[in-house]
Amino acid sequence: MASPPLVPEFAIDQAHLERMTLGDVALEREVLRMFSAQAASVVALLASWPDDAAVLAHTLKGSARAIGAFAVADAAGELEDVIRQNGDAADLLEALEAAVDLARDAIADRLER
């Protein structure tokens, strides 16, 4: 009996990703690699609370939705909203980091197959 994956499959909605890449496995892999790098870069930038933090969160939200990383998109959207309202977003940044970590782990697992 196979053991369950260490990374939850729901971190990336596979059916959505396949629709967005038209079933092209090479394109899927390229998009996943690009998203993983972008997400890590954006989260690192957000940790310094730059002036354009809301724009960065918004960009990540759109990229995440495009590949089916809906938990990342939701976390980025919440962060964006609070930043735009000048609220305390520290906890939301931590939630975004956790969602990005899960998505990146799922992507790494997917790319190893």
Tab-separated table of C-alpha atoms in Angstrom:
chain	number	residue	atom	x	y	z
A	1	MET	CA	0.000	0.000	0.000
A	2	ALA	CA	1.428	3.385	-1.015
A	3	SER	CA	1.941	5.938	1.697
A	4	PRO	CA	0.093	9.240	1.379
A	5	PRO	CA	1.985	12.244	0.020
A	6	LEU	CA	3.714	14.436	2.591
A	7	VAL	CA	2.426	17.558	0.852
A	8	PRO	CA	-1.331	17.994	0.571
A	9	GLU	CA	-2.504	17.680	-3.030
A	10	PHE	CA	-4.971	20.539	-2.541
A	11	ALA	CA	-2.149	23.096	-2.370
A	12	ILE	CA	-2.441	23.236	-6.182
A	13	ASP	CA	-5.762	22.531	-7.910
A	14	GLN	CA	-4.511	20.105	-10.544
A	15	ALA	CA	-7.664	20.187	-12.667
A	16	HIS	CA	-7.528	23.989	-12.814
A	17	LEU	CA	-3.829	23.938	-13.700
A	18	GLU	CA	-4.441	21.421	-16.485
A	19	ARG	CA	-7.213	23.609	-17.926
A	20	MET	CA	-5.001	26.696	-17.791
A	21	THR	CA	-2.102	24.908	-19.524
A	22	LEU	CA	-4.388	23.084	-21.987
A	23	GLY	CA	-3.012	19.754	-20.792
A	24	ASP	CA	0.498	20.617	-22.001
A	25	VAL	CA	2.740	18.951	-19.412
A	26	ALA	CA	5.860	20.875	-20.460
A	27	LEU	CA	4.004	24.172	-20.122
A	28	GLU	CA	2.605	23.088	-16.762
A	29	ARG	CA	6.077	22.328	-15.469
A	30	GLU	CA	7.431	25.649	-16.753
A	31	VAL	CA	4.564	27.621	-15.188
A	32	LEU	CA	5.000	25.814	-11.866
A	33	ARG	CA	8.736	26.539	-11.800
A	34	MET	CA	8.120	30.212	-12.580
A	35	PHE	CA	5.412	30.528	-9.930
A	36	SER	CA	7.545	28.844	-7.280
A	37	ALA	CA	10.420	31.256	-7.897
A	38	GLN	CA	8.128	34.280	-8.089
A	39	ALA	CA	6.268	33.364	-4.907
A	40	ALA	CA	9.501	32.944	-2.941
A	41	SER	CA	10.809	36.250	-4.256
A	42	VAL	CA	7.608	38.168	-3.506
A	43	VAL	CA	7.335	36.798	0.030
A	44	ALA	CA	10.957	37.765	0.682
A	45	LEU	CA	10.264	41.285	-0.603
A	46	LEU	CA	7.081	41.579	1.436
A	47	ALA	CA	9.007	40.764	4.612
A	48	SER	CA	10.698	44.171	4.308
A	49	TRP	CA	7.311	45.938	3.983
A	50	PRO	CA	8.168	47.933	0.834
A	51	ASP	CA	6.010	50.854	-0.256
A	52	ASP	CA	4.534	48.728	-3.045
A	53	ALA	CA	3.607	45.818	-0.742
A	54	ALA	CA	-0.076	45.942	-1.722
A	55	VAL	CA	0.861	45.780	-5.408
A	56	LEU	CA	3.187	42.832	-4.773
A	57	ALA	CA	0.464	40.994	-2.862
A	58	HIS	CA	-1.996	41.719	-5.670
A	59	THR	CA	0.424	40.377	-8.290
A	60	LEU	CA	1.006	37.203	-6.296
A	61	LYS	CA	-2.752	36.774	-5.861
A	62	GLY	CA	-3.268	36.813	-9.629
A	63	SER	CA	-0.395	34.446	-10.343
A	64	ALA	CA	-1.612	32.033	-7.692
A	65	ARG	CA	-5.141	32.017	-9.082
A	66	ALA	CA	-3.791	31.319	-12.554
A	67	ILE	CA	-2.152	28.059	-11.482
A	68	GLY	CA	-4.785	26.968	-8.970
A	69	ALA	CA	-2.890	27.828	-5.775
A	70	PHE	CA	-6.086	29.163	-4.265
A	71	ALA	CA	-4.899	29.181	-0.633
A	72	VAL	CA	-1.994	31.411	-1.689
A	73	ALA	CA	-4.368	33.638	-3.675
A	74	ASP	CA	-6.726	33.996	-0.713
A	75	ALA	CA	-3.899	34.774	1.712
A	76	ALA	CA	-2.357	37.294	-0.685
A	77	GLY	CA	-5.747	38.926	-1.198
A	78	GLU	CA	-6.338	39.296	2.526
A	79	LEU	CA	-2.866	40.749	2.968
A	80	GLU	CA	-3.421	43.180	0.105
A	81	ASP	CA	-6.714	44.385	1.590
A	82	VAL	CA	-5.271	45.014	5.044
A	83	ILE	CA	-2.218	46.792	3.659
A	84	ARG	CA	-4.451	49.062	1.570
A	85	GLN	CA	-6.443	49.856	4.738
A	86	ASN	CA	-3.211	50.597	6.651
A	87	GLY	CA	-3.965	47.776	9.080
A	88	ASP	CA	-1.625	45.495	10.978
A	89	ALA	CA	-0.748	42.809	8.452
A	90	ALA	CA	2.034	40.917	10.253
A	91	ASP	CA	-0.113	37.850	10.995
A	92	LEU	CA	-1.421	37.851	7.435
A	93	LEU	CA	2.108	37.878	6.061
A	94	GLU	CA	2.869	34.806	8.192
A	95	ALA	CA	-0.253	33.098	6.819
A	96	LEU	CA	0.830	33.956	3.276
A	97	GLU	CA	4.315	32.580	3.920
A	98	ALA	CA	2.806	29.311	5.192
A	99	ALA	CA	0.506	29.023	2.161
A	100	VAL	CA	3.409	29.721	-0.194
A	101	ASP	CA	5.538	27.095	1.563
A	102	LEU	CA	2.797	24.483	1.115
A	103	ALA	CA	2.333	25.396	-2.535
A	104	ARG	CA	6.060	25.330	-3.221
A	105	ASP	CA	6.338	21.923	-1.525
A	106	ALA	CA	3.463	20.630	-3.679
A	107	ILE	CA	5.137	22.047	-6.768
A	108	ALA	CA	8.471	20.456	-5.898
A	109	ASP	CA	6.720	17.143	-5.325
A	110	ARG	CA	4.904	17.459	-8.646
A	111	LEU	CA	8.084	18.338	-10.548
A	112	GLU	CA	9.903	15.304	-9.123
A	113	ARG	CA	7.395	12.920	-10.719
